[in-house]
Coordinates of C-alpha atoms in Angstrom, one line a residue:
M1 CA 23.8 -5.9 -59.8
V2 CA 25.5 -4.7 -56.6
S3 CA 29.0 -5.8 -56.2
L4 CA 30.1 -7.8 -53.1
P5 CA 32.4 -4.9 -51.8
T6 CA 29.4 -2.5 -52.2
L7 CA 26.9 -4.8 -50.4
L8 CA 29.5 -5.3 -47.5
T9 CA 29.9 -1.5 -47.3
I10 CA 26.0 -1.1 -47.2
M11 CA 25.8 -3.9 -44.5
S12 CA 28.7 -2.1 -42.4
Q13 CA 27.0 1.1 -42.5
L14 CA 23.6 -0.1 -41.4
K15 CA 25.1 -2.0 -38.6
N16 CA 26.9 1.1 -37.5
K17 CA 23.9 3.0 -37.7
E18 CA 22.1 0.3 -35.4
R19 CA 24.9 0.5 -33.1
T20 CA 25.0 4.3 -33.1
R21 CA 21.0 4.1 -32.2
A22 CA 21.4 1.7 -29.4
Q23 CA 24.2 3.9 -27.9
E24 CA 22.1 7.0 -28.4
S25 CA 19.3 5.2 -26.4
T26 CA 21.5 4.1 -23.8
N27 CA 22.8 7.5 -23.4
A28 CA 19.4 8.9 -23.1
I29 CA 18.3 6.3 -20.4
E30 CA 21.4 7.4 -18.4
R31 CA 20.6 11.1 -18.8
L32 CA 17.1 10.5 -17.6
Y33 CA 18.6 8.5 -14.5
I34 CA 21.0 11.1 -13.6
S35 CA 18.3 14.0 -14.2
M36 CA 15.9 12.5 -12.2
R37 CA 18.0 11.9 -9.1
H38 CA 19.4 15.6 -9.5
L39 CA 15.8 17.0 -9.4
F40 CA 15.0 14.7 -6.4
S41 CA 17.9 16.1 -4.6
R42 CA 16.9 19.7 -5.7
G43 CA 13.5 19.4 -4.4
F44 CA 11.1 20.7 -7.0
Y45 CA 11.1 21.1 -10.8
K46 CA 8.8 22.2 -13.6
P47 CA 8.3 19.5 -16.0
M48 CA 7.5 21.8 -19.1
G49 CA 10.0 24.4 -18.1
V50 CA 13.9 24.7 -18.2
S51 CA 14.3 22.3 -15.2
G52 CA 12.4 19.8 -16.9
A53 CA 14.0 20.1 -20.3
T54 CA 16.6 17.2 -19.9
L55 CA 13.8 14.8 -19.0
R56 CA 11.7 15.7 -21.9
K57 CA 14.7 15.6 -24.5
S58 CA 15.9 12.4 -23.2
L59 CA 12.5 10.8 -23.4
L60 CA 11.9 12.1 -27.0
S61 CA 15.3 10.8 -27.9
L62 CA 14.8 7.4 -26.1
R63 CA 11.3 6.9 -27.7
P64 CA 10.3 4.0 -25.5
E65 CA 8.0 1.2 -26.9
I66 CA 5.5 1.8 -24.1
Y67 CA 4.9 5.4 -25.3
G68 CA 4.4 4.7 -28.8
S69 CA 4.0 7.7 -30.9
I70 CA 5.4 10.1 -28.3
A71 CA 7.8 11.7 -30.8
E72 CA 5.0 12.4 -33.6
D73 CA 2.6 15.1 -33.6
K74 CA -0.5 12.8 -33.1
I75 CA -1.6 12.0 -29.6
E76 CA -0.5 8.3 -28.4
L77 CA -3.6 6.7 -27.1
N78 CA -2.4 3.3 -26.0
G79 CA 0.5 4.9 -24.0
L80 CA -2.1 7.4 -22.6
V81 CA -4.3 4.4 -21.2
Y82 CA -1.0 2.8 -19.8
V83 CA 0.1 5.7 -18.0
I84 CA -3.4 7.0 -16.6
E85 CA -3.9 3.4 -15.1
R86 CA -0.7 3.9 -13.2
L87 CA -1.4 7.6 -11.8
P88 CA -4.4 8.8 -9.6
E89 CA -7.6 9.9 -10.9
G90 CA -7.9 13.5 -11.3
I91 CA -3.9 14.0 -12.0
E92 CA -4.7 15.7 -15.1
E93 CA -6.6 18.6 -13.4
C94 CA -4.0 19.3 -10.9
Q95 CA -1.0 22.2 -11.6
F96 CA 0.9 21.2 -8.4
I97 CA 1.9 17.5 -7.8
N98 CA 3.9 16.6 -4.4
L99 CA 5.6 13.6 -3.8
T100 CA 5.7 12.8 -0.1
A101 CA 6.6 10.1 2.2
D102 CA 3.9 8.4 4.4
E103 CA 3.3 11.7 6.5
G104 CA -0.1 10.9 8.3
Y105 CA -2.6 11.7 5.5
S106 CA -4.2 8.2 6.2
S107 CA -5.6 9.5 9.3
S108 CA -6.8 12.9 7.9
H109 CA -10.3 13.6 6.1
F110 CA -8.4 13.3 2.9
R111 CA -9.9 10.0 0.8
P112 CA -7.0 7.9 -0.4
I113 CA -7.1 7.5 -4.4
I114 CA -5.3 4.2 -5.5
P115 CA -4.6 3.9 -9.2
P116 CA -5.9 0.7 -10.8
K117 CA -2.3 -0.8 -11.8
R118 CA -0.3 0.6 -9.1
R119 CA -0.5 0.2 -5.3
R120 CA 0.2 3.8 -4.1
N121 CA -1.8 6.1 -1.8
C122 CA -2.6 9.4 -3.4
Y123 CA -4.4 12.3 -1.9
R124 CA -6.4 15.2 -3.7
I125 CA -5.6 18.1 -1.3
D126 CA -7.5 20.6 -3.5
K127 CA -8.6 21.5 -7.0
D128 CA -5.1 22.2 -7.8
Q129 CA -3.0 19.8 -5.9
M130 CA -2.3 15.9 -5.8
N131 CA -0.1 14.6 -3.4
I132 CA 1.4 11.0 -4.1
E133 CA 3.0 8.7 -1.4
I134 CA 6.3 7.4 -2.1
T135 CA 7.1 4.2 0.0
R136 CA 8.6 1.8 -2.4
G137 CA 11.8 3.3 -3.1
R138 CA 13.6 5.2 -5.9
S139 CA 12.2 3.2 -8.6
E140 CA 8.7 4.5 -7.8
I141 CA 9.9 8.1 -8.3
Y142 CA 11.5 7.3 -11.5
D143 CA 8.1 5.5 -12.6
I144 CA 6.0 8.6 -11.7
L145 CA 8.3 11.0 -13.0
T146 CA 8.5 9.2 -16.6
H147 CA 4.8 8.8 -16.7
L148 CA 4.3 12.5 -15.9
T149 CA 6.7 13.8 -18.5
F150 CA 4.9 11.7 -21.1
L151 CA 1.7 13.0 -20.0
F152 CA 2.7 16.5 -20.1
I153 CA 4.5 16.2 -23.7
E154 CA 1.2 14.8 -24.7
S155 CA -0.9 17.5 -23.1
H156 CA 1.2 20.2 -25.1
K157 CA 0.6 18.3 -28.3
I158 CA -3.2 18.7 -27.6
K159 CA -2.6 22.4 -27.2
D160 CA -0.8 23.0 -30.2
R161 CA -3.5 21.5 -32.2
I162 CA -6.3 23.5 -30.6
L163 CA -4.7 27.1 -30.2
I164 CA -5.4 29.5 -33.2
S165 CA -4.0 32.4 -31.3
I166 CA -0.7 32.7 -29.1
D167 CA -2.5 34.6 -26.5
G168 CA -5.0 31.6 -25.9
E169 CA -8.1 33.7 -26.7
E170 CA -8.9 31.8 -30.0
V171 CA -9.3 28.1 -30.1
T172 CA -10.7 25.6 -32.6
R173 CA -14.7 24.9 -32.8
E174 CA -14.1 21.6 -31.8
W175 CA -12.2 22.6 -28.5
E176 CA -15.2 25.0 -27.7
N177 CA -17.8 22.0 -28.0
L178 CA -15.6 19.6 -25.9
E179 CA -15.1 22.5 -23.4
E180 CA -19.0 23.0 -23.0
V181 CA -19.5 19.3 -22.3
V182 CA -17.0 19.0 -19.8
L183 CA -17.5 22.0 -17.7
N184 CA -21.2 21.9 -17.8
N185 CA -21.3 18.1 -16.9
K186 CA -23.6 17.7 -19.9
V187 CA -25.7 14.4 -20.1
L188 CA -25.1 13.2 -23.9
T189 CA -27.1 11.3 -26.0
D190 CA -25.5 8.6 -28.2
K191 CA -25.6 10.8 -31.2
E192 CA -24.1 13.8 -29.1
R193 CA -21.4 11.7 -27.9
E194 CA -20.6 10.4 -31.4
I195 CA -20.1 14.0 -32.4
I196 CA -18.0 14.8 -29.7
I197 CA -15.8 11.7 -30.6
V198 CA -15.5 13.0 -34.1
H199 CA -14.2 16.4 -32.9
L200 CA -11.7 14.6 -30.7
G201 CA -10.5 12.6 -33.6
N202 CA -9.6 16.1 -35.3
I203 CA -8.2 17.3 -31.9
L204 CA -6.0 14.1 -31.4
G205 CA -4.9 13.5 -34.9
R206 CA -6.6 9.9 -34.6
T207 CA -9.2 8.1 -36.5
Y208 CA -12.7 7.8 -35.4
S209 CA -12.3 4.0 -34.6
E210 CA -9.2 4.8 -32.6
V211 CA -10.8 7.4 -30.5
V212 CA -13.9 5.2 -29.9
A213 CA -11.4 2.4 -28.7
A214 CA -9.7 4.7 -26.4
Y215 CA -13.2 6.1 -25.0
K216 CA -14.2 2.8 -24.3
A217 CA -10.9 1.9 -22.3
F218 CA -11.3 5.1 -20.1
S219 CA -15.2 4.5 -19.7
S220 CA -16.5 3.3 -16.6
E221 CA -19.9 2.8 -15.1
K222 CA -19.6 5.6 -12.8
N223 CA -18.1 7.9 -15.3
P224 CA -18.6 7.1 -19.0
D225 CA -17.2 10.2 -20.3
R226 CA -13.9 10.2 -18.5
F227 CA -12.0 10.0 -21.7
F228 CA -13.5 13.6 -22.6
Q229 CA -12.7 15.0 -19.2
L230 CA -9.1 13.8 -19.4
I231 CA -8.4 15.1 -22.6
Y232 CA -10.0 18.7 -21.9
W233 CA -7.9 19.0 -18.6
L234 CA -4.7 17.9 -20.3
G235 CA -5.2 20.6 -22.9
K236 CA -6.4 23.2 -20.5
L237 CA -3.3 23.1 -18.2
A238 CA -1.1 23.2 -21.3
I239 CA -3.0 26.3 -22.3
N240 CA -2.6 27.7 -18.8
E241 CA 1.3 27.1 -18.9
S242 CA 1.9 28.5 -22.3
C243 CA -0.3 31.4 -22.3
Y244 CA -0.8 32.5 -18.7
Q245 CA 2.6 31.0 -17.1
K246 CA 0.6 28.9 -14.8
K247 CA 3.4 26.2 -14.7
R248 CA 2.8 22.8 -13.5
T249 CA 5.3 21.9 -10.8
V250 CA 6.5 18.7 -9.2
T251 CA 7.8 18.9 -5.6
F252 CA 9.5 16.4 -3.3
S253 CA 8.7 16.9 0.4
S254 CA 11.8 17.1 2.7
V255 CA 10.7 14.2 4.9
L256 CA 10.8 12.0 1.5
N257 CA 14.3 13.2 0.9
E258 CA 15.4 12.4 4.3
Q259 CA 13.8 8.9 4.3
I260 CA 14.5 7.8 0.7
G261 CA 17.1 4.8 0.8
H262 CA 17.0 4.3 4.5
H263 CA 14.9 1.1 4.4
I264 CA 12.3 2.6 6.9
Y265 CA 9.2 0.8 5.6
G266 CA 11.2 -2.4 4.6
E267 CA 12.4 -2.6 8.3
I268 CA 9.0 -2.2 9.7
W269 CA 7.5 -4.7 7.1
A270 CA 10.1 -7.3 8.0
N271 CA 10.0 -7.1 11.7
K272 CA 6.3 -7.5 11.4
I273 CA 6.7 -10.7 9.6
K274 CA 9.4 -12.0 12.2
D275 CA 7.1 -11.1 15.2
V276 CA 4.3 -13.5 13.6
L277 CA 6.8 -16.2 13.1
S278 CA 8.1 -15.9 16.7
K279 CA 4.7 -15.9 18.1
N280 CA 3.8 -19.0 16.2
N281 CA 6.8 -20.8 17.2
L282 CA 7.9 -20.9 13.5
F283 CA 11.2 -19.5 13.8
E284 CA 13.5 -22.7 14.1
R285 CA 11.8 -24.4 11.3
P286 CA 13.2 -24.6 7.6
T287 CA 11.8 -21.6 5.9
H288 CA 11.5 -20.9 2.0
I289 CA 10.8 -17.4 0.7
I290 CA 8.7 -17.0 -2.4
S291 CA 8.3 -13.7 -4.0
A292 CA 4.9 -14.2 -6.1
N293 CA 1.3 -13.2 -6.2
M294 CA -1.0 -13.7 -3.4
H295 CA -3.1 -16.4 -5.1
S296 CA -1.0 -19.1 -7.0
V297 CA 1.0 -20.7 -4.1
M298 CA -2.3 -20.7 -1.8
N299 CA -4.6 -22.1 -4.6
S300 CA -1.9 -24.8 -5.5
I301 CA -1.8 -26.0 -2.0
Y302 CA -5.4 -25.6 -0.7
A303 CA -7.8 -25.4 -4.0
K304 CA -8.2 -29.2 -4.1
G305 CA -9.3 -29.5 -0.3
A306 CA -11.4 -26.4 -0.3
L307 CA -13.3 -27.1 -3.6
P308 CA -13.5 -31.0 -3.7
G309 CA -16.3 -31.1 -6.0
K310 CA -14.9 -28.4 -8.6
A311 CA -11.5 -30.5 -8.4
Q312 CA -13.1 -33.6 -9.4
E313 CA -14.9 -31.8 -12.4
T314 CA -11.9 -30.1 -13.6
K315 CA -8.4 -31.2 -14.8
N316 CA -4.9 -29.9 -15.2
F317 CA -5.2 -26.1 -14.8
E318 CA -8.9 -25.7 -15.4
L319 CA -9.7 -25.1 -11.4
F320 CA -7.0 -22.5 -11.4
Q321 CA -8.6 -20.9 -14.4
L322 CA -12.0 -20.9 -12.8
L323 CA -10.5 -19.3 -9.7
S324 CA -8.8 -16.6 -11.6
D325 CA -12.1 -15.5 -13.0
D326 CA -13.5 -12.3 -11.7
A327 CA -16.9 -13.9 -11.4
S328 CA -15.6 -16.6 -9.0
K329 CA -15.3 -14.3 -5.7
P330 CA -17.5 -16.9 -3.8
L331 CA -15.1 -19.8 -4.7
Q332 CA -12.0 -17.6 -4.0
K333 CA -13.4 -16.9 -0.5
K334 CA -13.9 -20.4 0.2
V335 CA -10.2 -21.3 -0.7
K336 CA -9.1 -18.3 1.6
E337 CA -11.2 -19.6 4.4
Y338 CA -10.0 -23.1 4.2
A339 CA -6.6 -22.0 3.9
S340 CA -6.7 -19.9 7.1
Q341 CA -8.0 -23.0 8.9
N342 CA -5.2 -25.2 7.8
G343 CA -1.9 -23.4 8.4
L344 CA -2.0 -20.0 6.4
I345 CA -1.6 -16.8 8.2
Y346 CA -2.4 -13.8 6.0
I347 CA -0.6 -10.6 7.0
K348 CA -1.9 -7.4 5.4
D349 CA 0.6 -4.8 5.0
D350 CA 0.3 -1.7 7.1
S351 CA 4.2 -0.6 6.9
G352 CA 3.8 1.5 3.5
T353 CA 5.6 -1.2 1.5
N354 CA 2.4 -2.2 -0.2
I355 CA 3.5 -6.1 0.1
N356 CA 1.2 -8.2 1.8
V357 CA 2.5 -11.5 2.9
Q358 CA 1.3 -15.0 3.5
I359 CA 3.0 -17.4 6.1
I360 CA 2.2 -21.1 5.6
D361 CA 2.7 -23.7 8.4
C362 CA 3.2 -26.9 6.2
A363 CA 2.7 -28.9 9.5
K364 CA -1.0 -28.1 9.3
I365 CA -1.5 -29.0 5.5
D366 CA -3.5 -32.2 4.8
F367 CA -1.3 -33.3 1.9
S368 CA -3.9 -36.2 1.0
K369 CA -6.0 -33.1 -0.3
T370 CA -3.3 -31.8 -2.4
D371 CA -1.3 -32.7 -5.6
F372 CA 1.8 -33.1 -3.6
N373 CA 1.1 -36.1 -1.4
L374 CA 4.0 -35.6 0.9
S375 CA 4.4 -35.8 4.7
F376 CA 6.7 -34.5 7.2
D377 CA 7.8 -34.8 10.7
L378 CA 6.2 -31.8 12.5
D379 CA 9.5 -30.6 13.9
K380 CA 10.9 -30.5 10.2
A381 CA 7.9 -29.4 8.2
P382 CA 8.9 -26.3 6.3
V383 CA 7.3 -22.8 6.6
I384 CA 6.7 -20.8 3.5
I385 CA 6.8 -17.2 3.3
V386 CA 5.0 -15.8 0.2
M387 CA 5.7 -12.0 -0.4
D388 CA 3.7 -10.1 -3.0
Y389 CA 5.5 -8.4 -5.7
A390 CA 8.3 -5.6 -4.7
F391 CA 8.6 -2.8 -7.2
G392 CA 12.3 -2.2 -8.8
E393 CA 14.7 -1.4 -6.1
Q394 CA 12.4 -2.0 -3.2
A395 CA 13.2 -5.7 -3.9
Y396 CA 16.5 -5.1 -2.6
E397 CA 15.2 -3.1 0.6
T398 CA 12.7 -5.8 1.8
M399 CA 14.8 -8.8 0.9
D400 CA 17.7 -7.3 2.8
E401 CA 15.6 -6.7 5.8
L402 CA 13.7 -10.0 5.8
L403 CA 17.1 -11.8 5.9
K404 CA 18.6 -9.9 8.7
P405 CA 18.5 -11.8 12.2
Y406 CA 15.6 -11.0 14.4
K407 CA 16.4 -8.8 17.4
Q408 CA 14.6 -9.5 20.7
K409 CA 15.5 -8.9 24.2
K410 CA 19.3 -8.2 23.2
K411 CA 19.2 -11.8 21.4
Q412 CA 19.7 -12.3 17.7
T413 CA 18.0 -15.2 16.1
H414 CA 18.5 -16.2 12.4
L415 CA 16.0 -17.4 10.0
H416 CA 16.7 -20.9 8.8
V417 CA 16.5 -19.9 5.0
D418 CA 16.7 -23.2 2.7
S419 CA 15.4 -21.5 -0.4
I420 CA 14.5 -18.3 -1.9
S421 CA 12.4 -18.4 -4.9
I422 CA 11.4 -15.5 -7.3
M423 CA 8.6 -15.8 -9.9
G424 CA 6.7 -13.1 -11.6
K425 CA 6.0 -11.3 -14.8
A426 CA 8.8 -10.0 -17.2
G427 CA 9.1 -8.7 -21.0
I428 CA 10.4 -11.5 -23.2
L429 CA 12.8 -10.9 -26.3
E430 CA 12.3 -14.2 -28.0
G431 CA 8.8 -15.7 -28.0
G432 CA 5.5 -14.2 -26.9
K433 CA 3.1 -13.5 -23.9
G434 CA 2.6 -16.3 -21.7
D435 CA 6.0 -18.1 -22.5
I436 CA 8.5 -18.8 -19.7
M437 CA 12.0 -17.5 -19.0
I438 CA 14.4 -19.3 -16.6
P439 CA 17.3 -16.9 -16.1
N440 CA 21.1 -17.9 -15.0
A441 CA 22.3 -14.3 -14.4
H442 CA 21.0 -10.9 -14.0
I443 CA 22.6 -7.8 -15.7
F444 CA 21.9 -4.5 -14.3
E445 CA 21.2 -2.0 -16.9
G446 CA 23.2 1.1 -17.0
T447 CA 26.2 -0.4 -15.2
A448 CA 28.6 -3.2 -15.5
D449 CA 26.9 -5.0 -12.5
N450 CA 26.1 -8.6 -13.3
Y451 CA 25.0 -11.4 -10.9
P452 CA 25.3 -15.0 -12.3
F453 CA 23.8 -17.8 -10.1
K454 CA 22.9 -21.3 -10.0
N455 CA 19.2 -21.5 -10.6
E456 CA 17.7 -24.7 -8.8
L457 CA 14.9 -24.6 -11.8
A458 CA 16.1 -25.8 -15.3
K459 CA 14.7 -25.4 -18.6
E460 CA 13.4 -29.0 -18.8
D461 CA 11.6 -28.6 -15.3
L462 CA 8.9 -26.3 -17.2
E463 CA 8.6 -28.1 -20.5
G464 CA 5.4 -30.2 -21.1
F465 CA 3.1 -27.6 -20.0
G466 CA 2.2 -26.4 -23.5
V467 CA 4.2 -23.1 -23.3
N468 CA 7.6 -22.3 -24.7
V469 CA 10.6 -22.0 -22.2
Y470 CA 13.7 -20.0 -22.7
D471 CA 16.8 -19.9 -20.4
G472 CA 19.7 -17.4 -20.5
A473 CA 20.7 -14.1 -18.9
M474 CA 18.1 -11.5 -18.1
V475 CA 18.5 -7.6 -17.7
T476 CA 17.3 -5.8 -15.0
V477 CA 15.9 -2.3 -16.1
L478 CA 15.3 0.8 -14.3
G479 CA 11.9 1.0 -15.5
T480 CA 9.7 -0.8 -18.2
S481 CA 8.5 2.5 -19.3
L482 CA 12.2 3.6 -20.7
Q483 CA 12.8 0.5 -22.9
N484 CA 13.2 0.8 -26.5
K485 CA 13.8 -1.8 -29.4
D486 CA 17.4 -0.6 -30.0
V487 CA 18.7 -1.1 -26.6
L488 CA 16.6 -4.3 -26.2
R489 CA 17.8 -5.7 -29.6
F490 CA 21.4 -5.1 -28.7
F491 CA 21.1 -7.1 -25.4
H492 CA 19.4 -9.8 -27.2
E493 CA 21.6 -10.0 -30.4
S494 CA 25.0 -9.2 -28.8
T495 CA 26.9 -11.8 -26.7
W496 CA 24.9 -10.8 -23.9
Q497 CA 22.3 -13.0 -25.3
V498 CA 19.5 -11.6 -23.0
I499 CA 16.2 -13.5 -23.2
G500 CA 13.9 -10.9 -21.2
L501 CA 13.8 -7.9 -19.0
E502 CA 12.2 -7.2 -15.4
M503 CA 12.8 -4.9 -12.7
E504 CA 13.7 -6.8 -9.5
G505 CA 16.0 -9.4 -10.2
A506 CA 19.4 -7.9 -9.7
H507 CA 18.1 -6.2 -6.7
Y508 CA 16.8 -9.6 -5.1
Q509 CA 20.2 -11.3 -6.0
K510 CA 22.3 -8.5 -4.6
A511 CA 20.5 -8.9 -1.1
I512 CA 20.8 -12.7 -1.3
Q513 CA 24.2 -12.8 -2.2
A514 CA 25.2 -10.2 0.7
A515 CA 23.2 -12.1 3.3
S516 CA 24.6 -15.7 2.2
K517 CA 28.1 -14.8 1.0
I518 CA 29.2 -11.9 2.9
R519 CA 27.2 -11.1 6.1
G520 CA 26.3 -14.6 7.0
N521 CA 22.9 -13.7 7.7
I522 CA 21.6 -17.1 6.0
S523 CA 23.5 -20.1 4.9
E524 CA 25.8 -19.7 2.0
N525 CA 24.1 -22.8 0.5
V526 CA 20.9 -21.4 0.2
K527 CA 19.0 -22.5 -3.0
V528 CA 17.8 -19.7 -5.6
R529 CA 15.1 -20.4 -8.0
Y530 CA 14.0 -17.6 -10.6
A531 CA 11.3 -17.9 -13.2
Y532 CA 9.3 -15.5 -15.2
Y533 CA 6.3 -15.7 -17.5
A534 CA 6.2 -13.2 -20.3
S535 CA 3.7 -10.4 -20.1
D536 CA 4.9 -8.8 -23.3
N537 CA 7.2 -8.6 -26.0
P538 CA 8.6 -5.1 -26.3
L539 CA 10.4 -6.1 -29.7
E540 CA 7.1 -6.9 -31.1
T541 CA 4.8 -4.1 -32.3
G542 CA 1.3 -4.5 -30.8
A543 CA 2.7 -6.7 -28.0
T544 CA 4.1 -4.2 -25.6
L545 CA 2.6 -3.7 -22.0
A546 CA 0.4 -0.9 -23.5
S547 CA -1.4 -3.4 -25.8
G548 CA -3.1 -4.9 -22.6
G549 CA -2.7 -7.5 -19.9
L550 CA -2.4 -11.4 -20.2
G551 CA -6.0 -12.5 -19.1
M552 CA -6.3 -16.0 -18.9
T553 CA -3.2 -16.6 -21.0
G554 CA -1.1 -16.1 -17.7
V555 CA -2.9 -18.8 -15.9
I556 CA -1.0 -21.8 -17.2
P557 CA 2.7 -20.3 -17.0
T558 CA 2.0 -18.9 -13.5
Y559 CA 0.6 -22.2 -12.1
S560 CA 3.3 -24.3 -14.0
I561 CA 6.1 -22.5 -12.2
T562 CA 4.3 -22.5 -9.0
K563 CA 3.9 -26.2 -9.1
R564 CA 7.5 -26.7 -9.9
I565 CA 8.8 -24.7 -6.9
L566 CA 6.4 -26.2 -4.4
E567 CA 7.6 -29.8 -5.6
Q568 CA 11.3 -28.8 -5.1
I569 CA 10.2 -27.3 -1.8
F570 CA 8.3 -30.5 -0.7
K571 CA 11.0 -33.0 -1.9
K572 CA 12.8 -34.7 1.0

């Protein structure tokens, strides 16, 4: 039987071990952050060379949840799916990757390649070079560099499993078979495909069923065997690096170096919005800004009027679930057309921020065809500006520029901003996917910066919708791809009592506080609302972002938050 003093000693040692691991992870994040800024200032680096060593070591030390088994010999498949969905197709074939500003490629013959899960323009210059446009700030650079570091680490793990001789001349039989299929664009029978999948299991250190699942995740109608090509080119370029000194290189253009942090794209974006407000005589009206997706506010206001038959057939959020289905394109089109005839102005972004905007003139809404049943004097009807999601530090740039006065003919006109509402997806540390978080402060990871605020939304406002609701502080992270359980557990279980993590909250609040409390660009009494729904729980194995999206699970929390925000805006 263990004595009480011995038990206390063991518990103390375990606690110190956990604390040390959290401190190591925090230091690794700081090293990553500093290294990436240094490499950006330097202008180029070789990810698998000496210059990229700090990034690799820090990422392997951190072992982020999103990257799964990055520190093990076997290939991480879920993390690979997550990363590839956020990088341009074909990047695995390119030795040279250039990060540029918007430098005019859109007017060239190069076809833009847009990753499925990241709105960024990329251009395949030739067989060896991929250019990626950076228009959303430093957070986009951090996002890309961490994903590339993961990708190249995995590629060298493939190389280590297939090379028999160090000169690259001898490789495994499985690799030779894969190479024959990929280089000859061989059309496979079902049996031949299964044989290659078996070979890939040996190459990747994964089971047959795991490889089949990954194959299906990458497969498309246009390119069913994309997974075979991806693994081959990752391994091939790693062999070229190790055996033939053809190092992969990441460069940053001089124009990007000059422009980053100067709000060039944010200023163009904000001025266009203000131009539209001015031309439509909406500048003098009470204004409410909502950072959200491009469908929930529009559907909440207009869907019932656009689709009266469907609205009668459905109840609660069933109409919105129907509209969220990919098969409902005709219904979505009807809502958009109805909205454009009843006060909604859509501004498609051409500034480079990749943030589209909707302006809603509430004087033109027929409230009898909504769930809100409110009316206003025309000169006091609010104007709602819905801006699509920003990305990390870009939140400060865009909100800061939007809240600045409008300069026209030597005259400055201030927006009459009554409220700013931020809603979106975030990781949750207590609860599960689809639950709601109501923050009362944002803590900026890696610094002592913290932003407490009065949230107009309260926990009780979002109860009763059938989802769990949590309130407390949230941490704004440098990137979701850099998080690990030790750091998050510390934030959650210590006196910080953090309930979740996201990437934009502190940046938005920094801009709002500067505009309202210091610069006088908007009223110091501006109302602020923050609410997030959980897209993942990084403390739970199998519940990270790499495990897949929310699907229909996100409909109820999304529209619950939207409903409460609009009710407060329309409340007299």
